[in-house]
Coordinates of C-alpha atoms in Angstrom, one line a residue:
Q10 CA 107.9 115.7 0.0
P11 CA 104.8 113.5 0.4
L12 CA 104.8 110.8 3.0
L13 CA 102.6 107.8 3.2
V14 CA 102.8 105.6 6.3
E15 CA 101.1 102.2 6.5
S16 CA 100.2 100.4 9.7
G17 CA 97.9 97.6 10.8
G18 CA 99.6 94.6 9.3
G19 CA 100.4 91.5 11.2
T20 CA 99.7 87.8 11.5
V21 CA 96.1 86.5 11.6
Q22 CA 94.5 83.1 11.3
A23 CA 92.5 82.2 8.2
G24 CA 89.0 83.6 8.4
G25 CA 90.1 86.5 10.5
S26 CA 90.1 90.2 9.7
L27 CA 92.6 93.1 9.6
R28 CA 92.3 96.8 9.1
L29 CA 95.1 98.6 7.4
Y30 CA 95.8 102.3 7.7
C31 CA 97.5 104.7 5.4
V32 CA 98.3 108.2 6.8
V33 CA 99.1 110.7 4.0
S34 CA 100.9 114.0 4.5
G35 CA 102.5 116.6 2.3
L36 CA 100.6 115.6 -0.9
T37 CA 100.4 118.3 -3.5
L38 CA 98.6 116.3 -6.2
Q39 CA 95.1 117.7 -6.8
P40 CA 92.9 115.8 -7.4
Y41 CA 94.4 112.5 -6.5
S42 CA 93.8 108.8 -6.0
I43 CA 94.9 106.7 -3.1
G44 CA 95.4 103.0 -4.0
W45 CA 96.1 99.8 -2.1
F46 CA 98.4 97.2 -3.6
R47 CA 100.0 93.9 -2.6
Q48 CA 102.9 91.8 -3.6
A49 CA 103.1 88.1 -2.6
P50 CA 106.4 86.3 -2.3
G51 CA 107.7 85.7 -5.8
G52 CA 104.6 87.4 -7.3
K53 CA 103.8 90.6 -9.2
R54 CA 102.3 93.8 -7.6
E55 CA 98.5 93.6 -7.7
G56 CA 96.1 96.5 -7.5
L57 CA 93.4 95.9 -4.9
A58 CA 91.4 99.1 -4.5
C59 CA 91.5 102.9 -4.9
I60 CA 89.6 105.9 -3.7
Y61 CA 89.4 109.3 -5.4
S62 CA 89.8 112.6 -3.6
D63 CA 86.9 114.2 -5.6
G64 CA 83.8 112.7 -4.0
G65 CA 85.4 109.7 -2.4
T66 CA 84.5 107.3 -5.3
T67 CA 85.8 103.8 -4.5
H68 CA 86.7 100.8 -6.5
E69 CA 87.7 97.3 -5.4
D70 CA 89.3 94.7 -7.7
P71 CA 86.9 91.8 -8.4
S72 CA 89.5 89.4 -6.9
V73 CA 88.8 90.9 -3.5
R74 CA 85.4 92.5 -3.9
G75 CA 83.1 91.5 -1.1
R76 CA 86.0 90.8 1.3
F77 CA 88.1 94.0 1.1
T78 CA 86.6 97.5 1.4
I79 CA 88.4 100.8 1.0
S80 CA 87.3 103.9 2.9
R81 CA 88.7 107.2 4.2
D82 CA 88.7 109.6 7.1
V83 CA 89.3 113.0 5.3
R84 CA 89.7 114.9 8.6
N85 CA 92.6 112.7 9.7
N86 CA 94.1 112.2 6.2
T87 CA 93.8 108.5 6.5
V88 CA 92.7 105.8 4.1
F89 CA 91.7 102.4 5.3
L90 CA 91.6 98.9 3.9
Q91 CA 89.2 96.6 5.8
M92 CA 90.1 93.0 5.0
N93 CA 87.7 90.2 6.1
Q94 CA 87.5 86.5 5.6
L95 CA 91.3 86.4 5.1
K96 CA 92.8 83.4 3.3
P97 CA 96.4 82.1 3.3
E98 CA 96.7 83.3 -0.3
D99 CA 96.2 86.9 0.9
T100 CA 99.7 86.7 2.5
A101 CA 101.7 89.5 1.0
V102 CA 103.3 92.9 1.6
Y103 CA 100.6 95.5 1.3
Y104 CA 101.3 99.1 0.0
C105 CA 99.4 102.3 -0.2
A106 CA 100.3 104.8 -2.9
A107 CA 99.2 108.2 -4.3
G108 CA 98.7 109.0 -7.9
S109 CA 96.7 111.4 -10.2
R110 CA 94.1 109.1 -11.7
W111 CA 91.4 106.9 -10.3
N112 CA 92.6 103.4 -11.2
V113 CA 94.6 100.5 -9.7
L114 CA 97.4 100.5 -12.2
P115 CA 100.8 100.7 -10.4
S116 CA 102.2 102.9 -13.1
N117 CA 99.7 105.6 -12.2
Y118 CA 101.1 105.9 -8.7
I119 CA 104.0 108.3 -7.9
Y120 CA 104.4 108.1 -4.1
W121 CA 104.5 104.9 -2.2
G122 CA 104.5 103.8 1.4
Q123 CA 107.1 101.4 2.9
G124 CA 104.7 98.4 2.9
T125 CA 103.3 96.4 5.7
Q126 CA 103.4 92.6 6.0
V127 CA 100.2 90.6 6.2
T128 CA 100.6 86.9 7.0
V129 CA 97.5 84.6 7.1
S130 CA 98.1 81.2 8.7
S131 CA 96.0 78.2 8.0

């Protein structure tokens, strides 16, 4: 029974930064991808970034590339999303998830965290 637990969300002023954390346990997929996604109020779920277990290869969606960076701490089973230069339009619920392939398609991801709210004020 895999468990993904997100933390690090909150309220920040425009131009500020947040670092999100995803702690993963009990995952039997091998190899696997960990992805970050978000869903704004009334919006669709968007893929933001992913990192592959085999070699730690990363990808960030062009919409956030240069502001958001995905990384990992293998020893502590944690994946991070560093978010800089935040904008009000980044306001959303942010999710991490585990799947089998290295992509940011929500359909690839089997196990999901509970989500963490990020609110960016102007």
